[in-house]
Amino acid sequence: MAEVMNMEGHVRLGSNAGQALTRRDGILKVTGAAPYAADARPEGLLYAVAATAGIARGRVTHLDVAAATAHPGVVKVYTPANVPALAISPDEKIHPFVWKMEALQSDAVRYAGQPIAMVLAETLEAATEGARLLAPRYEAEPPRVTFETGEPYETDTTAFGRPATHRAGDLDAARGTAAHHVVTEVSTPAQYHNAMEPHAVTARWDGDRLELDTPTQALALTKTTIAAFLGIDAAGVTIRSPFLGGGFGSKAIVYGAQLLAILAARDLGRPVKMVLTRAQMYGPVGHRAPTRQTVTVNLDPEGAITALEHDTLTVTSTFDHFLEGASGASHSVYVAPVLHTTHRAVRGDIGTPGPMRAPGEASGSAALELAIDAAAEAAGMDPLAFRLKNYAETDPATGMAFSSKALRECYAQAAERFGWDARPLAPRQMRQGRLLKGWGMGTAQFPCPMFQAAAHATLRADGSGVVETSAADMGQGAWTALAQIAADGLGIDIDRLDFRSGHSDLPDAGIAGGSGHTATAGTALFNAGADVIRQLADLATQDPASPLFGAGNAGVTARAGRLWRNDDERSDSYEDILARAGLDLIRGEGKGVREGEPTRAMFSHGAVFAEVLVDPDLGQVRVSRLVGAFAAGRIINPKLARSQLLGGMTWGIGFALQEEALHDARTGRFVNNDLAGYHVPVNADAPMIEALTVHEDDPFVNTLGIKGVGEIGVTGTVGAIGNAVWHATGIRPAGFPIHPESLI
Ligand code: MOS
């Protein structure tokens, strides 16, 4: 048995947490045995295919429903003229995490790719052909899809209802006395999640009971949302979502085509399957909105930041409200006696943006980190020395102390590993053959939210356990890491644990998002196990036949399927305690929630160093090395945590050099809504990447000391690559992705 971790201020975990276990669902996945929503094949299945708008703004004036209906195998065509009504308008915002949807409520087109009809057929091929035969005609208006086609509007809130503006300190005074006033402008593009698994739903009705196979990052919210729009009791809705082939934020929301497939199944009395095509995932299921950011760093003569300004202009849809909160990235990393941040948006004929892996922070830190390097150059300082001088000891936005702060350690470990000491200060000093070589760095930071989760735990007479929570595994390894925590909660080996998850009948595990799932669902699972152990300990310490009789005051510890006295060596097995009490099982319940108002600023921290090679003739950039060090609290599974960090850093390569969704400004349509035109990193783009984890006890973040690792890897990395490109070429990137032509 591995050593029991005992971290200051935290509850003790057992031997399962902390182990680098291989993901428990790995074999299922690589053998194709893991069921995904689109694999469901109920008897009598119909296939639904959406027809989508070929214009971005205007009205559908004609659909050739007759031609589509006449096609062999087509069963029904739904248009705004005949679609059954929902109980609530899809334009109703019933929850901050419910986006306004398109479910054929009118003939209006508000973005290209919006569903304008739904064809039901006996085969996927027939439904696809039926949708094509609709040959829509339109009354089109000029599309507004760029920053130039609208007037920016002011708003009180950005994404998730956060304040759009933060003003602290006298900016005019700080500007007036600044020795350096360094203005950096950075643009970032629209990006799409492109999860490997497309959005899908298979719907079956039995009377007014509804059964769904559909991937979701938020089972309970999806269930209540769908029930509300369908006008049925949520208790009658069952959702299976055991696995997600990636989500990244896009599978936290309910969308119109999903509702239409469910409506069609009810209307036709047959099961219906609907799978979005890759192209159809560009529009109705969210995206990372483009930004134009201006970051201004004011410095005193010694290179200390006296004022920080971060202004973001972004694009949102014409009909809903979600603003990419990029300027928020400047709130909590660097000292800023004066801190002014703003957000504005232009409304465009696009689907509403939404959260995408490190929403706000990814784009915001990309701009901030370029600005910090520009400021370091103005001060004549090494970028690492400049960051060490200016990093915040206390959260500038709230004035609260950080719950823990291991950033200095992250800088030190990553710099050492990377070999930063050997870096020449000036750009264009290093070469590898004919290629220009450059080194850059960026600070990574991401908040540690907790949501709300519930879990059940059961100990059985044979000493094995069962835990239940509706947690979502979207590839991050929840099935494994959460089971490790749950096994420790019950004090048993993970091999003796049944982990039940991914089903809406189970207790609500909250949202798999915000890098808060392990902390939230994990705390609930641990507490459910602890509830069982409390009951078990009561039985044993009051039972004269138990070696633990009378150990109540000294207490007992649960480990390896036994309770152990704290005052001597004696122990009692779970089986024996239950048998003597005549019990088949003990059940416990637990919650995962952060109680009360936070008194500390809670973040994960990190530092990322990048090496790039730039072709001086072609402007082609290759990332040749990435080293990151991250302090993310207690690491439950080092192998899975490292994979998350590597994945985030790889995402950073895509952000810095590749990803960019492009609209045709004349039609408002996408020109690259597929994986041929929308580039993400492949193996050849991902060099040697190292992700180190720095030991960190955060006594405030939660009782288990768990932070998140899902999103922080993206932050810092983009800026590090941009700064390395400057160091190689002497050209500061004006935005991302960095285009080759901007470097020649
Ligand atoms: Mo994420 S953008 O918190 O799924």
XYZ file of C-alpha atoms and ligand atoms in Angstrom:
748
model
C 0.000 0.000 0.000
C 1.255 3.435 -0.869
C 1.937 5.932 1.810
C -1.102 7.672 3.166
C -1.047 11.310 2.141
C -1.423 13.668 5.004
C -1.515 17.242 3.875
C -1.740 20.131 6.241
C -5.289 21.358 6.653
C -6.924 18.694 4.548
C -8.817 15.558 5.317
C -6.746 12.449 4.945
C -7.152 10.485 1.739
C -6.256 6.821 1.453
C -4.105 4.851 -0.937
C -6.200 5.216 -4.084
C -5.907 8.971 -4.557
C -2.467 10.046 -5.689
C -1.906 6.893 -7.772
C -1.147 7.235 -11.479
C -3.864 4.759 -12.460
C -4.540 4.176 -16.132
C -8.038 5.303 -17.051
C -10.494 2.550 -16.153
C -12.619 3.056 -19.269
C -9.614 2.971 -21.611
C -10.112 -0.602 -22.829
C -13.821 0.044 -23.431
C -12.933 3.055 -25.516
C -10.140 1.624 -27.627
C -12.141 -1.533 -28.370
C -15.246 0.386 -29.368
C -17.247 -1.106 -26.511
C -17.920 2.250 -24.828
C -21.428 3.296 -25.898
C -21.892 6.798 -27.280
C -25.274 8.430 -27.886
C -25.163 7.920 -31.645
C -24.516 4.190 -31.140
C -28.029 3.685 -29.785
C -30.160 1.692 -32.229
C -33.610 1.121 -30.788
C -36.231 -0.879 -32.693
C -38.175 1.177 -35.249
C -35.622 3.970 -35.367
C -36.095 7.021 -37.592
C -33.262 9.330 -38.609
C -33.511 13.092 -38.356
C -31.384 15.436 -40.446
C -31.586 19.202 -40.176
C -31.652 21.409 -43.237
C -29.651 24.513 -42.444
C -29.669 28.095 -43.621
C -27.374 29.090 -46.461
C -27.725 32.759 -45.602
C -26.788 34.517 -42.382
C -29.645 37.005 -42.142
C -33.114 37.244 -43.585
C -36.052 34.950 -44.117
C -36.784 31.569 -45.699
C -39.378 32.192 -48.419
C -39.711 28.717 -49.886
C -38.874 25.098 -49.114
C -39.654 22.339 -51.595
C -41.380 20.163 -49.029
C -43.143 18.211 -51.781
C -39.870 17.106 -53.355
C -38.390 16.091 -50.013
C -41.505 14.227 -48.923
C -41.672 12.362 -52.228
C -38.184 10.967 -51.754
C -38.287 7.224 -50.924
C -37.892 6.632 -47.229
C -38.749 10.166 -46.124
C -41.468 10.019 -43.471
C -42.025 13.646 -42.527
C -40.648 17.118 -43.075
C -40.966 19.644 -40.287
C -40.890 23.346 -41.074
C -42.119 26.368 -39.115
C -45.508 25.717 -40.777
C -46.129 22.329 -39.145
C -43.700 21.806 -36.303
C -45.404 20.856 -33.029
C -45.241 23.615 -30.453
C -42.869 23.540 -27.517
C -44.242 24.333 -24.070
C -41.924 27.334 -23.806
C -40.606 29.500 -26.629
C -37.065 28.483 -27.587
C -36.261 32.191 -27.331
C -37.021 32.095 -23.628
C -33.948 32.357 -21.364
C -35.076 30.110 -18.517
C -31.650 29.769 -16.881
C -28.314 31.592 -17.243
C -26.908 28.353 -18.682
C -29.698 27.955 -21.233
C -28.988 29.570 -24.586
C -31.717 30.877 -26.886
C -32.351 28.185 -29.474
C -33.588 27.680 -33.015
C -36.403 25.139 -33.120
C -38.293 26.309 -36.234
C -40.156 28.968 -34.243
C -40.241 31.252 -37.307
C -38.986 31.605 -40.859
C -36.340 34.092 -39.732
C -32.672 33.289 -40.266
C -30.309 34.734 -37.690
C -27.075 32.971 -38.669
C -25.717 30.713 -41.377
C -26.081 27.069 -40.475
C -29.210 27.613 -38.388
C -31.748 24.755 -38.673
C -34.603 25.764 -41.010
C -36.284 22.370 -41.385
C -35.955 18.820 -40.064
C -36.385 15.749 -42.247
C -37.334 12.384 -40.753
C -36.667 9.223 -42.729
C -36.207 5.467 -42.474
C -32.505 5.790 -43.250
C -29.821 8.408 -42.666
C -29.233 8.560 -46.419
C -32.896 9.258 -47.179
C -33.080 11.954 -44.498
C -29.894 13.570 -45.806
C -31.177 13.548 -49.383
C -34.576 14.823 -48.246
C -32.895 17.774 -46.524
C -30.965 18.527 -49.705
C -34.130 18.405 -51.837
C -35.713 21.199 -49.789
C -33.657 23.631 -51.912
C -34.506 26.690 -49.810
C -35.098 30.120 -51.275
C -34.513 33.204 -49.183
C -35.086 36.878 -48.780
C -31.539 37.748 -47.761
C -30.265 40.851 -45.996
C -26.609 41.880 -45.882
C -24.855 39.801 -43.249
C -23.027 41.381 -40.326
C -20.253 39.036 -39.340
C -17.232 41.259 -38.749
C -16.207 43.834 -36.165
C -16.825 46.525 -38.771
C -20.467 45.689 -39.460
C -21.867 46.862 -36.146
C -21.588 49.541 -33.495
C -20.069 48.341 -30.224
C -22.556 48.357 -27.365
C -21.893 48.792 -23.689
C -23.182 46.230 -21.247
C -23.155 45.587 -17.528
C -22.230 41.937 -17.753
C -19.999 39.554 -19.645
C -20.277 35.773 -19.692
C -21.905 34.169 -16.641
C -23.194 37.540 -15.434
C -19.803 38.881 -14.393
C -19.364 42.663 -14.276
C -18.218 44.002 -17.653
C -16.270 46.874 -16.130
C -13.790 47.080 -13.290
C -12.306 50.424 -12.305
C -10.013 50.749 -9.319
C -7.613 53.628 -8.773
C -6.874 56.927 -10.470
C -5.930 56.017 -14.017
C -5.251 59.574 -15.222
C -2.808 60.191 -12.398
C -1.044 56.884 -13.013
C -0.756 57.580 -16.725
C 0.530 61.080 -16.067
C 3.408 59.861 -13.942
C 4.272 56.662 -15.857
C 7.858 56.329 -17.040
C 6.646 53.915 -19.719
C 3.181 53.638 -21.223
C 3.177 50.469 -23.299
C 0.129 49.794 -25.480
C -0.308 46.329 -27.005
C -3.125 45.389 -29.361
C -3.936 41.742 -29.915
C -6.704 40.109 -31.916
C -7.969 36.573 -31.440
C -10.212 34.693 -33.863
C -13.492 32.839 -33.581
C -12.777 29.255 -32.566
C -15.014 26.201 -32.508
C -14.838 23.343 -29.995
C -14.629 20.577 -32.596
C -15.106 17.793 -30.081
C -14.355 14.468 -31.748
C -17.854 13.157 -31.024
C -20.511 15.242 -32.750
C -23.567 16.383 -30.798
C -26.161 13.649 -30.958
C -29.445 12.538 -29.458
C -31.444 9.328 -29.646
C -34.950 9.912 -28.267
C -37.653 7.401 -27.286
C -41.064 8.109 -25.785
C -43.161 5.766 -23.710
C -46.400 7.649 -23.082
C -45.195 10.888 -21.543
C -41.978 9.341 -20.316
C -38.904 10.266 -22.321
C -35.669 8.344 -22.636
C -32.621 9.982 -24.174
C -29.130 8.993 -25.126
C -27.330 12.303 -25.485
C -23.915 13.489 -24.373
C -24.038 16.224 -21.762
C -21.614 17.918 -19.411
C -24.529 18.751 -17.123
C -26.992 15.874 -16.793
C -29.394 17.383 -14.291
C -29.538 20.767 -16.002
C -30.077 19.113 -19.382
C -32.865 17.010 -17.924
C -34.756 19.882 -16.337
C -34.212 22.116 -19.378
C -35.524 19.549 -21.855
C -38.464 18.741 -19.571
C -39.344 22.432 -19.300
C -39.325 23.024 -23.052
C -41.272 19.806 -23.741
C -43.770 20.617 -20.986
C -43.320 17.345 -19.118
C -42.334 16.341 -15.610
C -38.553 16.153 -15.239
C -39.028 13.009 -13.163
C -40.230 11.295 -16.345
C -37.031 12.060 -18.266
C -34.156 9.592 -18.292
C -30.831 10.579 -19.837
C -27.909 8.258 -20.422
C -24.611 10.032 -20.964
C -21.932 7.583 -19.893
C -19.245 8.955 -22.206
C -18.627 12.123 -24.140
C -16.164 12.285 -26.987
C -15.051 15.701 -25.821
C -17.186 18.618 -24.758
C -14.989 21.612 -23.915
C -18.073 23.667 -23.019
C -20.116 22.934 -26.137
C -21.967 20.031 -24.550
C -23.105 21.924 -21.501
C -26.012 23.450 -23.420
C -29.305 22.295 -24.921
C -29.779 23.230 -28.582
C -32.666 23.503 -31.023
C -32.028 20.466 -33.244
C -31.935 18.318 -30.111
C -35.392 19.552 -29.087
C -36.693 19.045 -32.635
C -35.596 15.406 -32.683
C -37.365 14.838 -29.355
C -40.515 16.567 -30.639
C -40.454 14.450 -33.799
C -40.162 11.224 -31.792
C -43.255 12.180 -29.798
C -45.171 13.314 -32.880
C -44.404 10.201 -34.952
C -44.522 7.671 -32.122
C -41.149 6.212 -33.061
C -37.607 6.552 -31.718
C -35.556 9.234 -33.465
C -31.835 9.705 -33.802
C -30.269 13.042 -34.757
C -26.537 13.609 -35.136
C -25.142 17.008 -36.093
C -22.712 16.926 -38.984
C -19.301 18.499 -38.401
C -20.428 21.562 -40.352
C -23.601 21.824 -38.270
C -21.497 22.114 -35.111
C -20.520 25.585 -36.342
C -23.318 27.805 -35.086
C -25.936 26.310 -32.779
C -23.688 24.844 -30.064
C -21.510 27.798 -29.124
C -17.999 28.924 -29.934
C -15.177 31.073 -28.594
C -15.935 34.573 -29.820
C -13.286 36.644 -31.554
C -11.712 39.527 -29.642
C -9.792 42.703 -30.222
C -7.959 43.518 -27.041
C -5.897 46.481 -25.978
C -3.674 45.991 -22.969
C -1.848 49.027 -21.609
C 0.889 48.646 -19.052
C 2.086 51.736 -17.191
C 5.465 51.425 -15.497
C 7.552 53.389 -13.056
C 11.264 53.941 -13.851
C 12.232 50.733 -12.028
C 9.906 48.566 -14.102
C 7.129 48.195 -11.543
C 3.582 48.192 -12.933
C 1.689 51.242 -11.697
C -1.462 50.796 -13.742
C -2.902 48.032 -15.900
C -5.637 48.593 -18.500
C -7.327 45.830 -20.457
C -10.119 46.566 -22.918
C -11.905 43.873 -24.910
C -14.130 44.253 -27.935
C -15.877 41.052 -28.946
C -18.745 39.805 -31.101
C -21.960 38.265 -29.856
C -25.189 37.233 -31.551
C -28.082 39.542 -32.380
C -30.500 37.685 -30.115
C -28.691 36.529 -26.971
C -26.008 37.820 -24.643
C -22.676 36.130 -24.064
C -19.528 38.256 -23.989
C -16.112 36.639 -23.938
C -14.698 37.927 -20.642
C -11.110 38.283 -21.820
C -10.177 41.367 -19.793
C -10.797 39.396 -16.616
C -7.448 37.707 -17.205
C -5.769 40.899 -16.019
C -7.540 40.846 -12.670
C -5.499 38.336 -10.764
C -1.983 37.778 -12.072
C 0.072 40.978 -11.859
C 0.241 43.733 -9.309
C -1.889 46.627 -10.449
C -2.333 49.487 -7.985
C -4.589 50.962 -10.673
C -6.677 48.425 -12.584
C -9.174 49.322 -15.305
C -10.837 46.674 -17.433
C -13.743 46.924 -19.859
C -15.737 44.808 -22.305
C -17.900 45.815 -25.237
C -19.454 43.802 -28.035
C -20.654 44.131 -31.582
C -23.769 42.176 -32.500
C -23.410 39.919 -35.505
C -25.402 37.416 -37.530
C -23.779 34.439 -35.836
C -24.766 31.730 -33.407
C -24.435 32.841 -29.807
C -20.916 32.311 -28.450
C -20.496 30.224 -25.334
C -17.895 28.864 -22.986
C -14.978 27.096 -24.638
C -12.062 25.602 -22.716
C -10.746 28.406 -20.470
C -13.425 30.895 -21.565
C -12.170 34.459 -21.056
C -8.828 33.401 -19.606
C -7.473 31.754 -22.776
C -7.957 34.780 -25.038
C -7.298 37.242 -22.249
C -4.064 35.699 -21.057
C -2.841 35.466 -24.663
C -3.103 39.255 -24.973
C -1.935 40.012 -21.448
C 1.200 37.896 -21.771
C 2.209 39.600 -25.038
C 1.667 42.945 -23.326
C 3.757 41.931 -20.336
C 6.654 41.031 -22.634
C 6.338 44.343 -24.466
C 6.441 46.099 -21.092
C 9.479 44.093 -20.017
C 11.243 45.146 -23.198
C 10.387 48.802 -22.520
C 11.852 48.435 -19.040
C 14.933 46.714 -20.467
C 14.270 43.680 -18.323
C 14.348 39.949 -18.837
C 10.716 38.735 -19.164
C 11.053 36.330 -16.249
C 12.695 38.908 -13.976
C 9.943 41.362 -14.960
C 7.225 38.871 -14.060
C 8.889 37.984 -10.759
C 9.014 41.670 -9.913
C 5.398 42.290 -10.831
C 3.444 39.193 -9.974
C 0.673 39.755 -7.475
C 1.049 38.592 -3.892
C -2.526 39.620 -3.182
C -5.377 39.426 -5.666
C -5.521 42.889 -7.268
C -9.185 42.701 -8.263
C -10.606 41.733 -4.878
C -7.844 42.694 -2.471
C -8.198 39.218 -0.971
C -5.217 37.056 -0.156
C -4.705 34.136 -2.503
C -5.826 30.859 -0.973
C -2.324 29.693 -1.786
C 0.316 30.982 -4.113
C 2.858 28.662 -5.640
C 3.463 30.759 -8.753
C 7.049 31.647 -7.805
C 7.768 27.927 -7.523
C 6.160 27.309 -10.949
C 8.357 30.002 -12.519
C 11.458 28.540 -10.878
C 10.843 24.895 -11.761
C 9.775 25.500 -15.351
C 12.599 27.985 -16.025
C 15.171 25.576 -14.652
C 13.812 22.676 -16.661
C 13.672 24.787 -19.823
C 17.112 26.344 -19.411
C 15.866 29.938 -19.493
C 19.154 31.251 -17.991
C 20.869 30.866 -21.357
C 18.406 33.174 -23.128
C 19.871 36.264 -24.817
C 17.835 39.373 -23.995
C 17.640 40.729 -27.541
C 15.637 39.061 -30.321
C 17.074 37.335 -33.423
C 20.134 36.050 -31.571
C 19.618 32.307 -31.868
C 19.573 30.044 -34.895
C 19.163 26.365 -35.606
C 20.566 25.817 -39.070
C 18.824 28.397 -41.248
C 15.874 28.696 -38.877
C 15.455 31.524 -36.379
C 15.078 30.262 -32.842
C 13.273 32.075 -30.042
C 12.335 31.534 -26.409
C 9.275 32.988 -24.703
C 7.186 32.552 -21.598
C 3.717 33.124 -20.243
C 1.993 32.974 -16.880
C -0.880 30.513 -16.547
C -3.750 31.137 -14.199
C -7.261 29.780 -13.789
C -9.875 30.109 -11.041
C -11.010 27.196 -8.878
C -14.776 27.283 -8.766
C -16.904 24.725 -6.980
C -20.439 24.007 -8.079
C -22.936 21.755 -6.298
C -22.968 18.012 -6.350
C -24.564 15.151 -4.482
C -23.528 11.526 -4.218
C -24.580 8.266 -2.601
C -22.322 5.569 -1.219
C -23.207 2.058 -0.144
C -21.090 -0.457 1.722
C -22.138 -4.063 1.091
C -21.940 -7.069 3.417
C -18.954 -8.463 1.500
C -16.974 -5.284 2.132
C -17.325 -3.980 -1.412
C -18.756 -0.559 -2.184
C -21.036 1.189 -4.639
C -21.005 4.927 -5.281
C -23.416 6.878 -7.413
C -23.258 10.330 -8.908
C -24.246 11.542 -12.361
C -20.717 12.782 -13.229
C -19.755 13.276 -16.872
C -16.598 11.770 -18.323
C -15.814 13.732 -21.455
C -12.399 12.159 -21.817
C -10.762 13.912 -18.880
C -10.801 10.774 -16.750
C -13.639 11.412 -14.315
C -14.476 7.696 -14.217
C -11.047 7.070 -12.772
C -10.160 10.116 -10.650
C -13.599 10.335 -9.040
C -13.584 6.613 -8.323
C -10.188 7.009 -6.635
C -11.601 9.663 -4.309
C -14.743 7.605 -3.677
C -12.732 4.489 -2.811
C -10.756 6.506 -0.274
C -13.978 7.889 1.165
C -15.064 4.309 1.858
C -11.577 3.165 2.826
C -11.526 0.320 0.304
C -9.424 -0.592 -2.701
C -10.687 0.820 -5.980
C -11.037 -2.728 -7.360
C -13.752 -3.372 -4.763
C -15.740 -0.305 -5.851
C -18.634 -0.105 -8.319
C -18.613 3.406 -9.734
C -22.024 4.320 -11.187
C -22.166 7.443 -13.238
C -23.422 9.034 -16.446
C -27.145 8.488 -15.814
C -29.759 11.072 -14.876
C -31.388 8.876 -12.225
C -28.237 9.209 -10.119
C -27.622 12.086 -7.693
C -26.716 15.325 -9.509
C -22.949 15.722 -9.929
C -23.300 19.269 -11.213
C -21.525 20.602 -14.276
C -18.382 19.058 -15.718
C -16.913 22.449 -16.488
C -14.984 25.366 -15.120
C -12.244 22.931 -14.080
C -14.383 22.301 -11.018
C -15.737 18.806 -11.587
C -13.174 16.760 -9.663
C -13.316 19.146 -6.713
C -17.114 19.314 -6.674
C -18.189 15.753 -7.486
C -15.136 14.371 -5.700
C -16.043 16.146 -2.479
C -19.603 14.802 -2.689
C -18.357 11.248 -3.239
C -15.823 11.476 -0.433
C -18.428 12.843 1.954
C -20.885 10.073 1.030
C -18.220 7.500 1.891
C -17.396 9.315 5.116
C -21.094 9.204 6.034
C -21.005 5.408 5.684
C -17.825 5.138 7.731
C -19.320 7.252 10.535
C -22.244 4.836 10.801
C -19.930 1.854 10.647
C -17.698 3.286 13.368
C -20.711 3.854 15.617
C -21.691 0.200 15.219
C -18.211 -1.116 15.964
C -17.259 1.099 18.875
C -20.545 0.307 20.641
C -20.347 -3.432 20.010
C -18.702 -5.324 22.920
C -17.758 -8.085 20.477
C -15.660 -5.700 18.377
C -11.952 -5.073 18.970
C -12.936 -1.436 18.511
C -15.341 -1.424 21.448
C -14.727 1.674 23.486
C -12.395 3.293 20.963
C -14.873 6.138 20.560
C -12.803 8.826 22.231
C -9.530 8.071 20.473
C -11.403 7.499 17.225
C -10.925 5.081 14.372
C -9.512 5.303 10.857
C -10.928 3.546 7.775
C -8.362 1.883 5.544
C -8.083 -1.229 3.359
C -11.580 -2.486 4.189
C -11.089 -2.285 7.948
C -11.565 0.199 10.750
C -8.430 0.741 12.826
C -8.222 2.080 16.367
C -6.217 5.249 16.585
C -4.926 4.314 20.068
C -3.520 0.837 19.358
C -3.007 -1.762 16.617
C -6.404 -3.446 16.744
C -8.786 -3.425 13.815
C -12.097 -4.877 12.647
C -13.170 -5.745 9.110
C -16.164 -4.133 7.414
C -17.617 -7.604 6.749
C -17.459 -8.592 10.420
C -18.955 -5.335 11.653
C -21.893 -5.628 9.257
C -22.387 -9.343 9.953
C -22.503 -8.869 13.730
C -24.976 -6.034 13.285
C -27.078 -8.197 10.976
C -26.932 -5.617 8.171
C -26.742 -6.235 4.408
C -25.551 -2.759 3.682
C -25.003 0.764 4.972
C -25.927 3.738 2.843
C -24.474 7.240 3.061
C -25.008 10.558 1.349
C -22.669 13.426 0.624
C -22.620 16.900 -0.838
C -19.918 18.801 -2.647
C -20.324 22.532 -2.279
C -18.294 25.508 -1.099
C -20.016 26.904 1.971
C -20.336 30.619 2.559
C -18.810 33.601 0.799
C -15.175 33.131 -0.225
C -12.661 34.964 1.941
C -9.708 34.107 -0.281
C -8.967 34.426 -3.985
C -8.777 30.873 -5.305
C -6.701 30.066 -8.371
C -4.479 27.466 -9.926
C -1.152 28.895 -11.054
C 1.429 27.993 -13.645
C 4.261 29.085 -15.902
C 4.841 27.993 -19.490
C 8.041 28.314 -21.519
C 8.136 27.845 -25.293
C 10.795 27.441 -27.943
C 9.919 28.126 -31.562
C 11.749 27.753 -34.843
C 10.782 30.222 -37.558
C 11.598 29.865 -41.216
C 12.931 33.333 -42.173
C 11.861 32.954 -45.812
C 8.480 31.286 -45.388
C 7.421 32.646 -42.000
C 6.433 29.146 -40.931
C 6.485 28.698 -37.146
C 7.170 25.384 -35.454
C 6.937 24.944 -31.705
C 9.921 22.780 -30.844
C 9.677 22.688 -27.038
C 7.075 23.484 -24.406
C 7.686 23.242 -20.675
C 4.981 24.083 -18.159
C 4.895 23.879 -14.377
C 1.539 24.034 -12.650
C 0.408 24.296 -9.052
C -3.074 22.832 -8.997
C -3.560 21.702 -5.437
C -3.699 18.047 -4.564
C -3.277 15.849 -7.624
C -5.657 12.890 -7.499
C -4.181 11.026 -10.471
C -0.791 12.241 -11.744
C -1.102 10.440 -15.079
C -4.530 11.860 -15.913
C -3.627 15.316 -14.576
C -0.548 15.368 -16.773
C -2.666 14.332 -19.767
C -5.054 17.196 -19.067
C -2.185 19.668 -18.838
C -0.551 18.317 -22.012
C -3.920 18.525 -23.759
C -4.385 22.116 -22.662
C -0.878 23.079 -23.771
C -1.433 21.359 -27.126
C -4.636 23.355 -27.435
C -2.442 26.414 -26.842
C -0.357 25.469 -29.880
C -3.518 25.322 -31.972
C -4.673 28.677 -30.594
C -1.307 30.313 -31.244
C -0.671 28.978 -34.739
C -3.659 27.267 -36.331
C -7.228 27.581 -35.144
C -9.370 30.200 -36.861
C -12.954 30.020 -38.106
C -13.458 32.235 -41.116
C -16.653 33.740 -42.504
C -17.196 34.884 -46.033
C -18.080 38.520 -45.395
C -20.390 38.644 -48.453
C -22.590 35.692 -47.527
C -21.900 35.390 -43.818
C -21.230 31.683 -44.322
C -18.274 29.775 -42.961
C -15.508 28.938 -45.387
C -13.790 26.346 -43.194
C -16.392 24.562 -41.084
C -14.678 21.199 -41.319
C -11.484 19.642 -40.022
C -9.797 20.001 -43.409
C -9.990 23.787 -43.284
C -10.125 24.378 -39.536
C -6.708 23.288 -38.350
C -5.960 21.775 -34.973
C -2.589 20.394 -33.891
C -1.725 16.855 -34.955
C 1.233 14.838 -33.718
C 3.649 16.569 -36.074
C 2.638 19.951 -34.608
C 3.066 18.843 -31.004
C 6.733 18.757 -30.069
C 8.345 17.664 -26.873
C 5.908 18.916 -24.252
C 6.558 18.643 -20.553
C 4.012 19.349 -17.860
C 5.343 19.425 -14.309
C 3.142 19.650 -11.259
C 4.366 21.679 -8.335
C 3.457 20.431 -4.871
C 0.788 22.655 -3.390
C -1.325 22.556 -0.241
C -4.217 24.926 -0.568
C -5.948 24.831 2.799
C -8.844 27.030 1.706
C -9.973 25.737 -1.661
C -11.929 22.758 -0.275
C -11.510 20.076 2.370
C -9.718 17.734 -0.032
C -7.380 20.448 -1.358
C -8.379 19.738 -4.972
C -8.111 22.353 -7.707
C -8.604 21.818 -11.442
C -6.324 20.967 -14.337
C -8.665 20.959 -17.338
C -8.291 24.518 -18.535
C -5.188 26.120 -17.066
C -2.893 24.456 -19.630
C -4.331 26.612 -22.422
C -3.596 29.809 -20.519
C -0.026 31.037 -20.574
C 0.872 28.749 -23.480
C -0.488 30.987 -26.237
C 1.379 34.019 -24.926
C 4.548 31.987 -24.411
C 4.513 30.941 -28.071
C 3.759 34.495 -29.232
C 6.613 35.841 -27.130
C 8.966 33.170 -28.459
C 8.050 34.230 -31.992
C 9.038 37.794 -31.088
C 12.313 36.550 -29.632
C 13.020 34.608 -32.826
C 12.016 37.315 -35.294
C 11.841 40.675 -33.536
C 8.205 40.940 -34.690
C 5.488 41.150 -32.035
C 2.449 39.181 -33.187
C -0.564 41.415 -33.747
C -2.835 38.546 -32.932
C -3.564 34.858 -33.161
C -3.234 32.614 -34.963
C 0.141 33.942 -36.079
C 0.040 33.891 -39.864
C 3.291 33.111 -41.726
C 2.891 36.188 -43.945
C 3.011 38.458 -40.887
C 6.598 37.324 -40.221
C 8.166 37.932 -43.641
Mo -15.679 24.189 -19.932
S -15.532 25.752 -21.173
O -15.767 24.818 -18.419
O -16.574 22.950 -20.430
